[in-house]
Amino acid sequence: MSQVTNVWVFSDNVDRYGELMAGARQWGARVYAIVAGAEQADRVMPLGADGIVVLQERPALQCCENYAETIAALIKERSAGQPALLLLAATRRCKALGARLSVQLDAPLVNDATRVNVGADALHAAHRMYGGLAFGEEKLHGPYSIISLAPGVTQPVEATPAHACPVEQAAWVPPHHEIICQERREKSRSSVDLSKARRVIGVGRGLAAQEDLKMVHALAEALDAEVGCSRPIAEGENWMERERYIGVSGVLLKSELYLTLGISGQIQHMVGGNGAKVIVAINKDKNAPIFGYADFGLVGDMYKVVPALIDQLTR
């Protein structure tokens, strides 16, 4: 098969539909978007689906895992024995949903896929293994397959405001075991999406104090760049938001430039940074692994180099 007959896409984050639709168009003959609520249908409509299925809107404190039975029934009914792929965003909620659907559809599941190919007899999906040290490729057999797509794998499709397609309501199927969210609390999170940034500056353990981030942000302003970090800065020191962590379980960069400051360059971090077109490293340790990945490297103290760069860039 050169394409899967039907590809269904679903995300709990409406901003991810652009990437999912791009992949679905490559790998599927017909593409259908599943959305939670009429408001999302309006936002997804310009992305070019052949049809949109609206899930019954649930109370605000419901979890998307509760849609598993409804989505499984929908795919079984509409596939009519033809191959079908369910493409999910690689978010925590969608992965939990995918696990439920894998059981209900008796379908293979690959999470955080970095590459998808349609072979002559089956789908093939690549994903990272061993903390990013290697890639594995899985061959997905059976009429149904489920893949959660890692962010940044495809370029989002361009919206076409004039596009129109049929919109219908899915019949609600109550979950066997409903998850009830008793309370939801807002957490502070960054609005930045580093996977879409053109230039990124990353800081690591070489940063001595949180207040020194002011210096890094000044350089970012001069370069028109966003600021990211290694895992210890986000999850150890808590100096930056979790959304700015670059690495195997964080953001995967696709930027034109990645400038690292005081980052040693361990493989778990570089899995996230290697997607940048140009990597520039500044580190006072000449033996730091980062220099093995960098296109350009400077051995020096970031506390001397960064002010000098700001001075030159702002003249």
XYZ file of C-alpha atoms in Angstrom:
315
model
C 0.000 0.000 0.000
C 1.249 3.473 -0.848
C -1.171 5.170 1.562
C -3.409 4.177 4.425
C -7.051 4.265 3.338
C -8.292 6.342 6.277
C -6.300 8.492 8.696
C -7.975 9.930 11.780
C -6.316 12.731 13.758
C -7.024 13.852 17.312
C -5.336 16.199 19.766
C -6.218 17.576 23.175
C -4.256 20.687 22.125
C -5.896 22.341 19.122
C -2.599 23.989 18.116
C -1.151 20.584 17.206
C -3.713 19.820 14.472
C -1.627 21.627 11.829
C 1.284 19.196 12.247
C -0.985 16.172 12.508
C -2.856 17.138 9.338
C 0.439 17.538 7.463
C 1.448 13.981 8.383
C -2.011 12.596 7.719
C -2.004 14.064 4.197
C 1.332 12.372 3.462
C 0.298 8.956 4.726
C -3.448 8.766 4.106
C -5.841 8.754 1.167
C -8.677 10.233 3.246
C -8.179 12.332 6.364
C -10.727 12.926 9.111
C -10.279 15.186 12.118
C -11.844 14.251 15.436
C -12.400 17.274 17.667
C -13.830 17.882 21.119
C -16.524 20.493 20.654
C -17.886 22.778 17.942
C -15.424 25.563 18.728
C -12.484 23.322 17.817
C -14.246 22.291 14.603
C -14.236 25.908 13.448
C -10.489 26.194 14.096
C -9.616 22.880 12.424
C -11.843 23.386 9.347
C -9.282 25.507 7.367
C -6.614 22.796 7.722
C -8.019 20.670 4.892
C -9.682 17.605 6.408
C -12.061 15.556 4.249
C -14.465 15.498 7.163
C -14.709 16.533 10.798
C -16.337 14.502 13.550
C -17.316 16.405 16.688
C -17.240 14.536 19.971
C -20.008 15.329 22.393
C -18.913 18.223 24.588
C -18.349 17.080 28.126
C -18.244 19.189 31.273
C -15.100 21.296 31.661
C -13.570 18.973 34.249
C -13.750 15.828 32.107
C -10.632 14.083 30.758
C -10.127 13.228 27.100
C -9.366 9.586 28.014
C -13.140 9.239 28.477
C -13.556 9.509 24.693
C -11.811 6.163 24.093
C -14.968 4.083 23.648
C -16.556 6.717 21.398
C -13.486 7.007 19.156
C -13.019 3.226 18.995
C -16.643 2.718 17.916
C -16.305 5.504 15.345
C -13.178 4.036 13.734
C -14.605 0.507 13.634
C -17.867 1.677 12.093
C -16.338 3.950 9.447
C -13.375 1.797 8.417
C -15.539 -1.024 7.045
C -12.611 -3.427 7.041
C -10.199 -1.003 5.373
C -6.845 -0.037 6.964
C -7.040 2.895 9.353
C -4.430 4.949 11.212
C -5.185 7.069 14.269
C -2.651 9.891 14.543
C -2.421 11.556 17.963
C -0.441 14.458 19.355
C 2.327 13.193 21.660
C 0.876 14.789 24.784
C 0.372 13.047 28.118
C -3.393 12.979 27.712
C -3.280 11.678 24.147
C -0.777 8.965 25.091
C -3.111 7.823 27.861
C -5.992 7.878 25.380
C -3.883 5.961 22.851
C -3.156 3.218 25.404
C -6.875 2.701 26.015
C -7.627 2.674 22.298
C -4.811 0.209 21.632
C -6.597 -2.302 23.860
C -10.080 -1.599 22.532
C -9.060 -1.732 18.872
C -6.477 -4.509 19.379
C -4.095 -2.168 17.573
C -0.319 -1.632 17.790
C 0.743 1.679 19.369
C 3.958 3.660 18.869
C 4.516 6.763 20.977
C 6.658 9.810 20.143
C 7.223 8.740 16.542
C 9.919 10.719 14.738
C 9.353 9.195 11.299
C 6.478 7.338 9.633
C 6.627 5.390 6.366
C 3.907 3.494 4.532
C 5.448 0.229 3.332
C 4.143 -2.232 0.798
C 2.533 -4.385 3.475
C 2.515 -2.336 6.680
C 3.201 0.942 8.412
C 6.664 1.620 9.807
C 7.253 4.095 12.640
C 10.613 5.159 14.106
C 11.048 6.351 17.684
C 13.889 7.077 20.093
C 15.150 4.394 22.463
C 17.520 4.155 25.441
C 17.121 7.793 26.431
C 17.779 9.002 22.903
C 20.932 6.959 22.313
C 19.355 5.010 19.453
C 16.345 4.816 17.142
C 14.051 1.835 16.839
C 11.731 1.138 13.939
C 8.495 -0.739 14.493
C 6.414 -2.529 11.883
C 2.719 -2.096 12.640
C 0.520 -5.015 11.606
C -3.246 -5.252 11.584
C -6.176 -3.236 10.233
C -5.783 -0.471 12.827
C -2.651 1.367 13.947
C -2.111 4.139 16.498
C 0.796 6.589 16.458
C 1.473 9.615 18.637
C 3.587 12.024 16.599
C 6.448 13.880 18.277
C 6.302 17.688 17.898
C 8.299 19.184 15.053
C 8.311 16.054 12.860
C 6.209 17.736 10.167
C 5.706 21.333 9.123
C 2.129 22.440 9.915
C -0.153 22.696 6.897
C -1.099 26.155 5.682
C -4.639 27.123 6.615
C -7.080 27.681 3.759
C -9.948 29.824 5.105
C -12.189 28.949 2.148
C -11.931 25.181 2.734
C -15.157 23.459 3.716
C -15.952 19.841 4.559
C -18.801 17.871 6.157
C -19.111 18.191 9.946
C -21.037 15.621 11.934
C -21.636 14.657 15.541
C -20.297 11.382 16.914
C -22.642 9.142 18.865
C -21.543 9.221 22.501
C -20.476 5.862 23.940
C -20.121 5.973 27.749
C -16.705 4.830 28.999
C -16.440 1.528 30.827
C -14.487 3.218 33.609
C -14.914 6.976 33.624
C -12.152 9.226 34.899
C -13.626 12.021 36.978
C -11.514 15.096 37.568
C -12.477 16.497 40.953
C -10.527 19.721 40.606
C -8.299 21.492 38.121
C -5.758 24.096 39.162
C -3.957 26.419 36.805
C -0.200 26.206 36.805
C 2.122 28.865 35.539
C 3.356 27.934 32.105
C 5.172 29.629 29.323
C 3.369 30.660 26.161
C 6.518 30.057 24.105
C 6.802 27.100 21.726
C 10.528 26.510 21.262
C 9.893 23.881 18.574
C 8.761 26.746 16.300
C 11.462 29.295 17.220
C 13.953 30.433 14.550
C 16.743 31.129 17.050
C 17.202 29.622 20.505
C 19.692 30.290 23.299
C 20.097 27.414 25.758
C 21.561 27.723 29.242
C 22.868 24.948 31.451
C 24.695 24.308 34.692
C 27.257 26.952 33.770
C 24.714 29.534 34.925
C 25.643 30.371 38.524
C 22.443 32.104 39.711
C 18.866 32.624 38.598
C 19.336 36.395 38.490
C 21.979 35.883 35.794
C 19.168 34.967 33.419
C 18.761 38.727 32.905
C 22.063 38.666 31.012
C 20.871 35.742 28.876
C 17.551 37.435 28.091
C 19.428 40.588 27.061
C 21.431 38.521 24.558
C 18.220 36.856 23.363
C 16.663 40.268 22.740
C 19.708 41.346 20.740
C 19.524 38.160 18.647
C 15.703 38.078 18.419
C 15.889 34.625 19.989
C 13.969 32.563 22.548
C 15.586 31.165 25.697
C 15.598 27.476 26.591
C 17.550 25.373 29.052
C 18.899 21.966 29.991
C 16.881 19.736 32.295
C 18.595 20.672 35.617
C 17.736 24.345 35.126
C 14.019 23.559 34.659
C 13.479 20.545 36.920
C 16.326 20.771 39.407
C 16.767 24.452 40.109
C 13.283 25.420 38.870
C 14.737 28.604 37.416
C 12.783 28.265 34.171
C 9.457 26.800 33.055
C 9.237 23.117 32.174
C 8.143 24.104 28.641
C 11.628 25.565 28.031
C 13.498 22.354 28.762
C 15.311 21.053 25.660
C 16.043 17.333 25.574
C 14.880 13.801 24.942
C 11.751 14.188 27.087
C 11.432 17.923 26.458
C 11.441 20.166 23.382
C 12.987 19.022 20.089
C 14.402 22.027 18.271
C 14.026 22.771 14.562
C 15.615 26.215 14.767
C 18.033 27.893 12.389
C 20.410 28.637 15.280
C 21.001 27.044 18.668
C 23.466 28.940 20.853
C 24.406 27.013 23.996
C 25.808 28.712 27.102
C 27.415 26.561 29.775
C 25.778 23.356 28.523
C 27.984 20.261 28.730
C 26.254 18.469 25.846
C 25.103 15.132 27.269
C 23.288 12.946 24.749
C 19.925 13.335 26.519
C 20.097 17.084 25.916
C 21.517 16.937 22.413
C 18.668 14.712 21.242
C 16.597 17.878 21.657
C 19.188 20.267 20.224
C 20.509 18.297 17.252
C 17.621 19.335 15.016
C 18.968 22.898 14.822
C 20.623 23.799 11.518
C 23.579 25.556 13.192
C 24.841 24.866 16.734
C 27.189 27.323 18.439
C 28.690 26.331 21.794
C 30.252 28.512 24.484
C 31.793 26.607 27.390
C 34.856 27.144 29.562
C 35.607 23.402 29.580
C 37.489 22.610 26.378
C 36.698 18.900 26.838
C 32.926 19.388 27.114
C 31.004 16.945 24.861
C 29.060 19.869 23.379
C 32.014 20.727 21.150
C 31.584 17.385 19.401
C 28.127 18.502 18.224
C 28.808 22.194 17.586
C 29.371 23.727 14.162
C 31.201 26.568 15.915
C 32.711 26.463 19.401
C 34.271 29.005 21.729
C 36.171 27.986 24.850
C 35.503 30.772 27.303
C 33.649 31.996 30.365
C 30.059 32.845 29.448
C 30.167 35.678 31.998
C 32.811 37.377 29.869
C 31.658 36.263 26.430
C 27.945 37.098 26.706
C 28.402 40.781 27.747
C 30.902 41.183 24.901
C 28.401 39.703 22.431
C 25.630 41.992 23.682
C 27.924 44.970 23.322
C 28.776 44.087 19.719
C 25.191 43.262 18.732
C 23.669 46.427 20.176
C 26.128 48.974 18.761
